[in-house]
Tab-separated table of C-alpha atoms in Angstrom:
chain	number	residue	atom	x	y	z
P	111	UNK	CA	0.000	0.000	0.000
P	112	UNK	CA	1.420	3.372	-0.698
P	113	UNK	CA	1.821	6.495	1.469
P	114	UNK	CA	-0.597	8.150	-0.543
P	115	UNK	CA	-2.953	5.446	-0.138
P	116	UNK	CA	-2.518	5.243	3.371
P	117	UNK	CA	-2.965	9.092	4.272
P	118	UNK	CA	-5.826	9.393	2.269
P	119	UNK	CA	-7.501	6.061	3.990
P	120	UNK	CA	-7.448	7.730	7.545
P	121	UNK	CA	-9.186	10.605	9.141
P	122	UNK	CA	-7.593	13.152	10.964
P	123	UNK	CA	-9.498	14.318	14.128
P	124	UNK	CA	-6.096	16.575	14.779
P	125	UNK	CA	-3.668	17.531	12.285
P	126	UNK	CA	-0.073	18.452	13.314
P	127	UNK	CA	1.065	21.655	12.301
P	128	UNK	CA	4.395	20.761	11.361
P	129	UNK	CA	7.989	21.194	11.611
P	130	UNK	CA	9.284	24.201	11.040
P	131	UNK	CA	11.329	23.947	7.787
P	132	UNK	CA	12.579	27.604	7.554
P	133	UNK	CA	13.643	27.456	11.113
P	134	UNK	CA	17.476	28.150	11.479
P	135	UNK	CA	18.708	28.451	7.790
P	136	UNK	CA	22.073	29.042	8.392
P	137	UNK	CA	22.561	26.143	11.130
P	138	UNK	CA	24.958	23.891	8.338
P	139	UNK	CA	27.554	27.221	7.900
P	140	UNK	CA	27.374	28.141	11.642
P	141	UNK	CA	28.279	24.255	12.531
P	142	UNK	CA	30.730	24.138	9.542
P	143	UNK	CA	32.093	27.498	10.637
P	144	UNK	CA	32.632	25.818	14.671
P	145	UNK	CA	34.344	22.940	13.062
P	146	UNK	CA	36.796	23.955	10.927
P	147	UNK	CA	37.785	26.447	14.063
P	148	UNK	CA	38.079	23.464	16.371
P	149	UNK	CA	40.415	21.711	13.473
P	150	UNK	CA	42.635	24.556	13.248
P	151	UNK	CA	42.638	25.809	16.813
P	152	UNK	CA	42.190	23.225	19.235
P	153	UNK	CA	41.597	23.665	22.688
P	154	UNK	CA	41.383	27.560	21.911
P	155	UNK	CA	38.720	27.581	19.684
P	156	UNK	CA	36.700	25.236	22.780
P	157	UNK	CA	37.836	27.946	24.989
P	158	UNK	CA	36.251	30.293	22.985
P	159	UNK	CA	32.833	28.421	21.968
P	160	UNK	CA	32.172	27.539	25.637
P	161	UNK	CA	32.891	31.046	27.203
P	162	UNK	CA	30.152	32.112	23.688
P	163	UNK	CA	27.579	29.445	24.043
P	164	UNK	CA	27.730	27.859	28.039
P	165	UNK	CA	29.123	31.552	29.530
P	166	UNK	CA	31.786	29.850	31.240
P	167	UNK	CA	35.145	28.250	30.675
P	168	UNK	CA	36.259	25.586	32.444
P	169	UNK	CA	39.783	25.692	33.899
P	170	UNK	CA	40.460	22.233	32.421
P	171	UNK	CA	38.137	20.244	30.141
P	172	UNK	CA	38.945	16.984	31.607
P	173	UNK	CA	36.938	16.217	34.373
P	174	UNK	CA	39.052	15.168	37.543
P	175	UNK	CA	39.114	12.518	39.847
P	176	UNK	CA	38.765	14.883	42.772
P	177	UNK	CA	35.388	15.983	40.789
P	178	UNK	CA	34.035	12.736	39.822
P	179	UNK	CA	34.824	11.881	43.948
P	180	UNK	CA	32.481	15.265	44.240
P	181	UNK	CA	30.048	14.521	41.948
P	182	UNK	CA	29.519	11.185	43.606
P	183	UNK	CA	29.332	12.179	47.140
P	184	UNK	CA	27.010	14.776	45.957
P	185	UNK	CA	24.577	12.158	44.470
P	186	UNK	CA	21.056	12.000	46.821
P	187	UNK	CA	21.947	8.017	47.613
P	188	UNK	CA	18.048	7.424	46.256
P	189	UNK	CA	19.381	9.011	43.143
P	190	UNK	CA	22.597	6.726	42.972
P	191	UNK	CA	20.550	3.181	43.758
P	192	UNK	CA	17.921	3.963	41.171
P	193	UNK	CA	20.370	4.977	38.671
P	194	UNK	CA	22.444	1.729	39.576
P	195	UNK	CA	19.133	-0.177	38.769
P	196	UNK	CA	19.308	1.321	35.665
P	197	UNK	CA	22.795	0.865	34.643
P	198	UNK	CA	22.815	-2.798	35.698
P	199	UNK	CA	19.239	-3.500	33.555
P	200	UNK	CA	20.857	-1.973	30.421
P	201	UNK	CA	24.126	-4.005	31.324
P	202	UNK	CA	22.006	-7.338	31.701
P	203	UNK	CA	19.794	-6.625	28.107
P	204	UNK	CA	23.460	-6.183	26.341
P	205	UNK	CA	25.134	-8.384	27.827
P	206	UNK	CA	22.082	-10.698	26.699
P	207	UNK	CA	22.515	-8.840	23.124
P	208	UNK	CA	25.759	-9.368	22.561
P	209	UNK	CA	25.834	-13.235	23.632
P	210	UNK	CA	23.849	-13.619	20.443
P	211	UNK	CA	26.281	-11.935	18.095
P	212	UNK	CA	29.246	-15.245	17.361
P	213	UNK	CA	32.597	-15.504	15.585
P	214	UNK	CA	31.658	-18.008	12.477
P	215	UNK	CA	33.801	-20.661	10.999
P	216	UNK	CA	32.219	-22.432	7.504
P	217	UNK	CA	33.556	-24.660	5.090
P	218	UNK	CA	31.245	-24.129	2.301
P	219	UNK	CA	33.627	-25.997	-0.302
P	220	UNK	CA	35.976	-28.405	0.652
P	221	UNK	CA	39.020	-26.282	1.441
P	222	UNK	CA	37.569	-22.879	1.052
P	223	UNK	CA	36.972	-21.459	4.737
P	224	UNK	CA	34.862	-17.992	5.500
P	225	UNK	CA	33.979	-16.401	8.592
P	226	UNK	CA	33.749	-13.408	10.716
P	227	UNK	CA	35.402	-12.101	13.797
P	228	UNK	CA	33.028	-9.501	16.407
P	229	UNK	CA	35.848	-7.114	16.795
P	230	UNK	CA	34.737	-3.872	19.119
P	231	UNK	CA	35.426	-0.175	18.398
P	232	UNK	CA	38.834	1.015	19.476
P	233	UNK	CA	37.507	4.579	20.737
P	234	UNK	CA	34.090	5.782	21.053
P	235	UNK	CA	32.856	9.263	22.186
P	236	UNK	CA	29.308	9.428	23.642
P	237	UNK	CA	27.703	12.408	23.662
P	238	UNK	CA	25.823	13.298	26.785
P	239	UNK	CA	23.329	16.327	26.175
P	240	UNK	CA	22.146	18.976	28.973
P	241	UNK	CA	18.998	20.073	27.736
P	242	UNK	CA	16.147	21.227	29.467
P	243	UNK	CA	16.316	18.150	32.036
P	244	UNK	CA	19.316	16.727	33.342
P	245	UNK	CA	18.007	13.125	31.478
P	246	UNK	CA	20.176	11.264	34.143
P	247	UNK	CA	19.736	7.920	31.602
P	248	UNK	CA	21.443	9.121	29.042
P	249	UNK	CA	24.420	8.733	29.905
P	250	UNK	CA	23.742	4.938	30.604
P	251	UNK	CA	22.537	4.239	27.067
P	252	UNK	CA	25.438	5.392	25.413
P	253	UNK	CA	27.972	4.318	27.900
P	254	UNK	CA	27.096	1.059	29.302
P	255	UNK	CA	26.705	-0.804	26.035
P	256	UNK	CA	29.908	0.247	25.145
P	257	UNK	CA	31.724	-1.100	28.226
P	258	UNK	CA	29.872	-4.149	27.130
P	259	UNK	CA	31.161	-4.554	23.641
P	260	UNK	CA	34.874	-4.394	24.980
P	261	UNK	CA	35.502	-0.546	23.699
P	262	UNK	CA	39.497	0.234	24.724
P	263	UNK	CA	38.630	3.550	25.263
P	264	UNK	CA	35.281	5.064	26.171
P	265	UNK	CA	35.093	9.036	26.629
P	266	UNK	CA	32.111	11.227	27.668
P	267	UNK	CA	31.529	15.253	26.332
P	268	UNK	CA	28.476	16.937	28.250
P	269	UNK	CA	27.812	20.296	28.675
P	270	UNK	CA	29.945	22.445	31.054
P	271	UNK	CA	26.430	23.166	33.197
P	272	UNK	CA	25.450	19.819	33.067
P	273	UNK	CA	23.971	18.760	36.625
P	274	UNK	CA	26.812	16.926	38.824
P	275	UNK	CA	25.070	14.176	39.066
P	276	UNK	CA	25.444	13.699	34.906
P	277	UNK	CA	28.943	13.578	35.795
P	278	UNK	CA	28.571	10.908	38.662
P	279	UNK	CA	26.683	8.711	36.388
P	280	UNK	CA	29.317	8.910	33.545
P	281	UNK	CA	31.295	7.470	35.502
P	282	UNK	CA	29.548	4.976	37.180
P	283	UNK	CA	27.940	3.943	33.564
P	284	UNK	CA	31.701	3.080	32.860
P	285	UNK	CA	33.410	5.984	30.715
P	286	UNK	CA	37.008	5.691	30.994
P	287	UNK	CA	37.487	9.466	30.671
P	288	UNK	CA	35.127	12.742	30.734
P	289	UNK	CA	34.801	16.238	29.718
P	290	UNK	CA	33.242	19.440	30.102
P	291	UNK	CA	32.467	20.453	26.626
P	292	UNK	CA	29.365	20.728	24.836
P	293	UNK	CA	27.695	21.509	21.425
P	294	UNK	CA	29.089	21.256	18.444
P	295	UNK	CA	32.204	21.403	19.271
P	296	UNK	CA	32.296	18.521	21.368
P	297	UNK	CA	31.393	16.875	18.271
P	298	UNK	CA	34.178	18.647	16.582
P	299	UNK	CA	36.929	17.693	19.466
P	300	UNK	CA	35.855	13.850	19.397
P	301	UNK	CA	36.714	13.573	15.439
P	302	UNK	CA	39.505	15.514	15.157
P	303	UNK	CA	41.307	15.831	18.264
P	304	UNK	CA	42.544	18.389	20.137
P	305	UNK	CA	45.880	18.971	22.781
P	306	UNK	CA	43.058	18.010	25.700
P	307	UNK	CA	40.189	15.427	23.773
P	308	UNK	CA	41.341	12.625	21.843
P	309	UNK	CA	40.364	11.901	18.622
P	310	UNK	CA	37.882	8.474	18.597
P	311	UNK	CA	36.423	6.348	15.950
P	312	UNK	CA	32.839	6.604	16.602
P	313	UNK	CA	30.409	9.699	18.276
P	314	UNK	CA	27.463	8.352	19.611
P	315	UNK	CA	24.524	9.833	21.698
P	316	UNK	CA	21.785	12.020	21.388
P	317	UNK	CA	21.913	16.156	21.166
P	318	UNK	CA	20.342	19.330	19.980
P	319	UNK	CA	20.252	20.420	16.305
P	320	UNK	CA	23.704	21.146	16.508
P	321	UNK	CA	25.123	18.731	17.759
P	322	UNK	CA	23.330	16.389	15.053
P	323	UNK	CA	24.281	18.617	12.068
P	324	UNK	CA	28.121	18.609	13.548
P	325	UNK	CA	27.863	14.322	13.497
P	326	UNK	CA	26.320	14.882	9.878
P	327	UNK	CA	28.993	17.165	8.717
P	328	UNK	CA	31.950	15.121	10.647
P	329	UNK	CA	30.686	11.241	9.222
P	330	UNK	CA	33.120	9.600	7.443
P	331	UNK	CA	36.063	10.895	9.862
P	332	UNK	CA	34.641	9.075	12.059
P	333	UNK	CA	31.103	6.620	12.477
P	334	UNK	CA	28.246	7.994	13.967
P	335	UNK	CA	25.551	5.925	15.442
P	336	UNK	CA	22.594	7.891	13.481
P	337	UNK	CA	21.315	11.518	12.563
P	338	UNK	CA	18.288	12.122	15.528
P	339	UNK	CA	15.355	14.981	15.700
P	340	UNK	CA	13.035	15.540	18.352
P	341	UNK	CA	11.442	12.756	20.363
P	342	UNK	CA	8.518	11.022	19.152
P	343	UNK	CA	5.364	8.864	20.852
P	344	UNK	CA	2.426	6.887	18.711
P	345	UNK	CA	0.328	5.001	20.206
P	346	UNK	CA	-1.886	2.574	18.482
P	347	UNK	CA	-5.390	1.558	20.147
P	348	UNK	CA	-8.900	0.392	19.463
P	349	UNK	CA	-11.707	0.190	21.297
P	350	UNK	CA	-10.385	-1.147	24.574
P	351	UNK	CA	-7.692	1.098	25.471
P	352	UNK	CA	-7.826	4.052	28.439
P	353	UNK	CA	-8.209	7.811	27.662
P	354	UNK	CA	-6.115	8.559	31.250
P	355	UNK	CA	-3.225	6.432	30.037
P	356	UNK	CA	-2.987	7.484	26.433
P	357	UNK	CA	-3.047	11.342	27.399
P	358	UNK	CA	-0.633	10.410	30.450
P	359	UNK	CA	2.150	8.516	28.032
P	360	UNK	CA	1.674	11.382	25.047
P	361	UNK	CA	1.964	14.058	27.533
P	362	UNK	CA	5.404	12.442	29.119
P	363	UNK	CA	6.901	12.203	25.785
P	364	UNK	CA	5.451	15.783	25.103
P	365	UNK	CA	7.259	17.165	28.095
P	366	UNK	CA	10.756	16.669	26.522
P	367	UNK	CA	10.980	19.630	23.863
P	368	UNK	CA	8.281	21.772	22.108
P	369	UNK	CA	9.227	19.391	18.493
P	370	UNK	CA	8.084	16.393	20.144
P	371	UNK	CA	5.913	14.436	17.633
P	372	UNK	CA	3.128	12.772	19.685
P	373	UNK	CA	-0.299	11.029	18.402
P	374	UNK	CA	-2.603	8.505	18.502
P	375	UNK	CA	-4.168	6.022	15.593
P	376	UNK	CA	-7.419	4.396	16.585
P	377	UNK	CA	-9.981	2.422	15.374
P	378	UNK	CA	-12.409	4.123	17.627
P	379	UNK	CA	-14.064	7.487	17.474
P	380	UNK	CA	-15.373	7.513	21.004
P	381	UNK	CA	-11.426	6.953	22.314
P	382	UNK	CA	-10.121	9.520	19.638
P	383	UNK	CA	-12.571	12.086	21.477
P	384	UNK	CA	-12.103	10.973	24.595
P	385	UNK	CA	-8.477	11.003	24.809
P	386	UNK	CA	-8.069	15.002	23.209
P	387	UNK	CA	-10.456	16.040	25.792
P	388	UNK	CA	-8.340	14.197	28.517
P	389	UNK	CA	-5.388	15.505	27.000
P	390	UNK	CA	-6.572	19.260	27.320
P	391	UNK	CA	-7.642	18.023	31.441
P	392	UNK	CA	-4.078	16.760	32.292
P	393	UNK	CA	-2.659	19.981	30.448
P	394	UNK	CA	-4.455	21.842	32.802
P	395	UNK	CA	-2.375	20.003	36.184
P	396	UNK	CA	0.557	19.457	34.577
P	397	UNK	CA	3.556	21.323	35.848
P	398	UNK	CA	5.416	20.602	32.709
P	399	UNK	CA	2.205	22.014	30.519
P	400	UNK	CA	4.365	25.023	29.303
P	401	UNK	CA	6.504	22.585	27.103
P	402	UNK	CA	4.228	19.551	26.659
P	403	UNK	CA	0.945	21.626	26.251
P	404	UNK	CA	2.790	23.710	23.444
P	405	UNK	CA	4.216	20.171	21.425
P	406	UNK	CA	0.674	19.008	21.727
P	407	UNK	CA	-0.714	22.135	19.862
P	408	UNK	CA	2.267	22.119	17.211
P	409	UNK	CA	2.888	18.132	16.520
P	410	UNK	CA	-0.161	16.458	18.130
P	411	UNK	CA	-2.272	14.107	16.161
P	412	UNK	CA	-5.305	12.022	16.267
P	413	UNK	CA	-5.600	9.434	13.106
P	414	UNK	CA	-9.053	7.795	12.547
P	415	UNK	CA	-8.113	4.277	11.018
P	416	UNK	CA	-11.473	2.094	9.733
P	417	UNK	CA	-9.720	-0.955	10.084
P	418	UNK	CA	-7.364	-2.862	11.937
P	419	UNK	CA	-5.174	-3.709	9.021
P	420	UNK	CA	-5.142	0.255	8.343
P	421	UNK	CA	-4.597	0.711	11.747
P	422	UNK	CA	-1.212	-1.245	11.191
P	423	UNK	CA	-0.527	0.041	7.914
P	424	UNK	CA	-0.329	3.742	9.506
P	425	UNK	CA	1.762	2.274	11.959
P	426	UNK	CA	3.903	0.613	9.374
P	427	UNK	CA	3.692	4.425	7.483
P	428	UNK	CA	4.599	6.950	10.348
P	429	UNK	CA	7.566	4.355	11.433
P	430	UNK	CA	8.298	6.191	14.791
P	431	UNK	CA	10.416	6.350	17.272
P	432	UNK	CA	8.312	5.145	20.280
P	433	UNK	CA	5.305	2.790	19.484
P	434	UNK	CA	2.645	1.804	21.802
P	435	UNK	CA	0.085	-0.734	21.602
P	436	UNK	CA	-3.006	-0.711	23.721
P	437	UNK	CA	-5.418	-3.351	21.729
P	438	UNK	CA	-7.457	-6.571	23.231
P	439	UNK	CA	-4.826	-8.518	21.842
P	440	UNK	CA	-1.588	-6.082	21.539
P	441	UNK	CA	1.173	-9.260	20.570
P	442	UNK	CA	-1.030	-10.359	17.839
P	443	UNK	CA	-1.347	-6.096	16.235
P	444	UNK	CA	2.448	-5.882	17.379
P	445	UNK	CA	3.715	-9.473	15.404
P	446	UNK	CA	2.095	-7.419	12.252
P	447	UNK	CA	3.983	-3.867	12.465
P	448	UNK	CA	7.387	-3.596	11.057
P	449	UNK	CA	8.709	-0.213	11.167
P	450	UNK	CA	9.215	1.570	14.723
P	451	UNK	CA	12.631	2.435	16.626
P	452	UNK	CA	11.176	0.554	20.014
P	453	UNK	CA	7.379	-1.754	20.417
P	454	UNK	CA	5.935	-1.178	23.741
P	455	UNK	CA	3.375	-4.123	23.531
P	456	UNK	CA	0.288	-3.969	26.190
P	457	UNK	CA	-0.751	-0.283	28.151
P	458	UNK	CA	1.871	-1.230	30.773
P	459	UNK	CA	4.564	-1.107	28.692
P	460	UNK	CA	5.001	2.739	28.903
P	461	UNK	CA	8.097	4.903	27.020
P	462	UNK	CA	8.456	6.220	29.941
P	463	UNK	CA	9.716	2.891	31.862
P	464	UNK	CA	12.653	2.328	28.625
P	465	UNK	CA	13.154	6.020	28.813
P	466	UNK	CA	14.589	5.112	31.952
P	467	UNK	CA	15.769	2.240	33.494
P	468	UNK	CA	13.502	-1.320	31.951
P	469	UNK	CA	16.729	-2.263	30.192
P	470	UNK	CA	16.055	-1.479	26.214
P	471	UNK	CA	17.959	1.491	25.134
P	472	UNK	CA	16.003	4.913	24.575
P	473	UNK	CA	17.927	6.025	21.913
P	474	UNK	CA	16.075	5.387	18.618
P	475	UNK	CA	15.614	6.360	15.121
P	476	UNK	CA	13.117	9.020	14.527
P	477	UNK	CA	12.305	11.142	11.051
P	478	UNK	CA	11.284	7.289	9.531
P	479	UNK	CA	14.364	6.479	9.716
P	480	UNK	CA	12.512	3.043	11.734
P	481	UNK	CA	11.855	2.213	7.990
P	482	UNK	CA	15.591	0.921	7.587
P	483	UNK	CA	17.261	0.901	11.260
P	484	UNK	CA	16.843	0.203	14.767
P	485	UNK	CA	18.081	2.015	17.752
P	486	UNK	CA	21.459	2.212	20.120
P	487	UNK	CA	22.500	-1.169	20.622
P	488	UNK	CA	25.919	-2.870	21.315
P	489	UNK	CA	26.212	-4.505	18.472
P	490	UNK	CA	26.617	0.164	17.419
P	491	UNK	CA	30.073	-0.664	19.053
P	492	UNK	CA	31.281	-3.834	17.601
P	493	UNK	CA	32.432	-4.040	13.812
P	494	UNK	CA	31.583	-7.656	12.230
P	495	UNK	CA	34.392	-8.384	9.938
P	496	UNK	CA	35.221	-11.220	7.295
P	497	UNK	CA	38.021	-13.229	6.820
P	498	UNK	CA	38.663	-16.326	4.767
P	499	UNK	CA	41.583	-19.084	4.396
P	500	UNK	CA	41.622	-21.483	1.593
P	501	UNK	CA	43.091	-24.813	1.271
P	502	UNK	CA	45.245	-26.716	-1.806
P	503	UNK	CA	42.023	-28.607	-2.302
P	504	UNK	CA	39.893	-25.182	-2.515
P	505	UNK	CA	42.121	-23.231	-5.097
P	506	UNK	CA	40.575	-25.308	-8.591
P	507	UNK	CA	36.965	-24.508	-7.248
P	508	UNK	CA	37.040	-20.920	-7.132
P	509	UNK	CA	40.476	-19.998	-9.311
P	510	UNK	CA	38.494	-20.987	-12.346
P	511	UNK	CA	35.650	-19.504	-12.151
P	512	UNK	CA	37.650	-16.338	-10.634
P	513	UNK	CA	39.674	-16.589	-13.970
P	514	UNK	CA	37.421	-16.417	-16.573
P	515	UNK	CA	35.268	-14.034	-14.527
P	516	UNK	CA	38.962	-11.066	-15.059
P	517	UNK	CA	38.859	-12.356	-18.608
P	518	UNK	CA	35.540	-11.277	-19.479
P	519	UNK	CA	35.762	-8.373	-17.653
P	520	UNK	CA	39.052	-7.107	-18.743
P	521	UNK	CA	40.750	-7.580	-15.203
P	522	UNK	CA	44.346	-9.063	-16.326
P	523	UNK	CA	46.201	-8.446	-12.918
P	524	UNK	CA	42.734	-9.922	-10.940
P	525	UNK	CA	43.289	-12.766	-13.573
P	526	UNK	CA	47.193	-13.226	-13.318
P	527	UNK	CA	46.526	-13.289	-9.419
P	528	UNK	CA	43.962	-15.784	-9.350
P	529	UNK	CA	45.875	-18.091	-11.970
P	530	UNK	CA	49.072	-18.050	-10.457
P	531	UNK	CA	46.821	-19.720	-7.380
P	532	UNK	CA	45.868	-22.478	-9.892
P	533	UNK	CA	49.184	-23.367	-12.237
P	534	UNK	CA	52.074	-21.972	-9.452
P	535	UNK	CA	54.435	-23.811	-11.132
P	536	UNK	CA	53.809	-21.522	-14.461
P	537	UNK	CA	54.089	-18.467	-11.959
P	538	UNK	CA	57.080	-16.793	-14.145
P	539	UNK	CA	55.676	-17.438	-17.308
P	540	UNK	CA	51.805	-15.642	-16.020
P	541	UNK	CA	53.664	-12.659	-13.831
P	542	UNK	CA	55.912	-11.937	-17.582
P	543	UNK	CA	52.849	-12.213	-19.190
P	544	UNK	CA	53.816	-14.589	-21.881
P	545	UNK	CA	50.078	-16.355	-21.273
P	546	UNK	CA	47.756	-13.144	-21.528
């Protein structure tokens, strides 16, 4: 079924307004501009950017062992155990990941041997955003699968005002070194280097719209884990699912940033009306309504689906980050969807519990990008790489076919290498060229 198809199938009881496309024109020169600067300049041009953008320079960007000591006896112990829980339930689901991924070893001719190795990253960097909530998990999702893989060296960047206890939980999460720089230009240190931040191989973690045009503009230095906008919440429900709860999880998602994308497809006009009055009823307690109430006005939506297979093939459509299912039977709709960053299968499987601490990382593909990826996962910090040996007995199988495959294509060294495999003992009279 086609997009077309499917948008014209449904029935919007609210419309989203829409991203702003005009907003910030000139963010690709101004993120361009901050990283050539940090190329050329180093620990200056961070100096510079964070005295400009945080209003404060730090006296050193590293963050010290007397300050992590600090930070930690700072934490409010509640704080620490819960965010403990949380480290050691992401550690358990990637540890449980990773036991899946194996070396292979296959002979599939006799004497011609393939496989692959799991080899991890050398260096990551994980980027660990401020934001309007110190989002005390974040640092876990980034972190803690990367201890897991084996990464040699794991550093940290967040924000020079980050909360303290950001910097506790870096290092509890595992990161082998950490430092107060934010923005772009964290982005900008990790790839490149500079005389304080070493260079790594791969930037991971979520950040602003700067921060994800500087991994854009720095891929191919180094990896990147993916290209992130704002959060985004659908939840997918027919007749049996709560009002209370849907408003409750689109509101918690709508809290994060005024861009949030929330909504709701249903199969059932009396829940489509019920839930965007209950919305507008929890806006009016909600201490967060500011920022929540504002996403829902921009980005909210309420879909009208006639059917349960439409109901899936919106699902299938939107491909979001966060997808809920609140149906009679919510395995049997979720076994049928395809596309979404995380399933949360059953009402009490809210965002909000893998947002935090229920083990599954929180950082997913949004923008559709569920169409063709998943989310953060420690197999993001492990490169699976081929190697093959063959024996005598393997050469005549594929030599030949290797051989004729150069001549046709007009390949003479890929054909002189692969017959010299075959007839070694005519190895002068191929490498003089006296057989061409």
């Amino acid at each position: 079924m086609s997009a077309a198809t499917i948008v014209n199938q449904v029935t919007w009881i609210k419309r989203p307004q829409g991203q702003d496309e005009k907003a910030d024109r000139s963010l690709t020169d101004t993120v361009s501009g901050i990283i050539t600067r940090v190329r050329q300049e180093g620990d200056a041009a961070l100096r510079d950017f964070s005295q400009q953008f945080d209003k404060v320079i730090p006296q050193q960007f590293e963050v010290s062992a007397a300050e992590i000591e600090q930070a930690l006896a700072g934490m409010d112990p509640q704080t620490r155990r819960d965010s403990e829980f949380a480290i050691s339930q992401v550690r358990r689901f990637a540890q449980a990941q990773f036991a899946t991924m194996l070396p292979l070893e296959v002979e599939t001719l006799p004497g011609v041997h393939l496989g692959h190795r799991i080899i991890p990253v050398q260096s990551v960097g994980c980027y660990v955003p401020g934001g309007r909530y110190p989002i005390l998990s974040a640092p876990v999702m980034s972190i803690v699968p990367a201890t897991v893989a084996g990464c040699e060296q794991i550093i940290a960047c967040l924000p020079p005002g980050a909360h303290p206890a950001m910097i506790a939980i870096c290092h509890l999460a595992g990161a082998h070194r950490i430092f107060k720089v934010g923005g772009a230009q964290a982005i900008a240190a990790m790839a490149w280097g500079t005389e304080s931040i070493p260079s790594v191989d791969k930037i991971v973690g979520p950040g602003n719209a700067f921060v994800n045009e500087a991994k854009r503009q720095v891929f191919g230095k180094v990896g990147i884990d993916a290209l992130a906008g704002p959060s985004e919440i659908f939840t997918v429900a027919d007749e049996s699912a709560d009002p209370r709860i849907l408003a409750a999880d689109l509101l918690a998602q709508a809290e994060h940033d005024i861009h949030t994308r929330v909504g709701l497809a249903t199969t059932s006009s009396e829940i489509a009306e019920r839930t965007l009055t209950e919305i507008e009823r929890q806006l009016g307690n909600l201490p967060t309504a500011a920022t929540a109430g504002e996403a829902w006005r921009r980005q909210g939506e309420i879909v009208l689906c006639e059917t349960e297979d439409q109901l899936v093939a919106f699902a299938d459509y939107i491909a979001t980050e966060h997808l809920q299912v609140h149906t009679r039977d919510p395995h049997a709709i979720a076994s049928k969807i395809r596309n979404y960053g995380s399933l949360f299968i059953g009402q009490n499987a809210s965002v909000v519990f893998s947002d935090k601490c229920c083990g599954t990382n929180h950082t997913l593909p949004t923008m559709a990008a569920a169409r063709y990826t998943g989310g953060l996962w420690v197999g993001a910090y492990v490169k699976v790489c081929t190697h093959q040996w063959i024996d005598e007995q393997g050469i005549p199988a594929i030599a030949e076919p290797a051989i004729r495959q150069s001549r046709t294509e007009g390949m003479q060294a890929h054909r002189r290498a692969a017959e010299i495999r075959l007839r070694p003992q005519d190895i002068d009279a191929i490498t003089a060229g006296t057989r061409d």
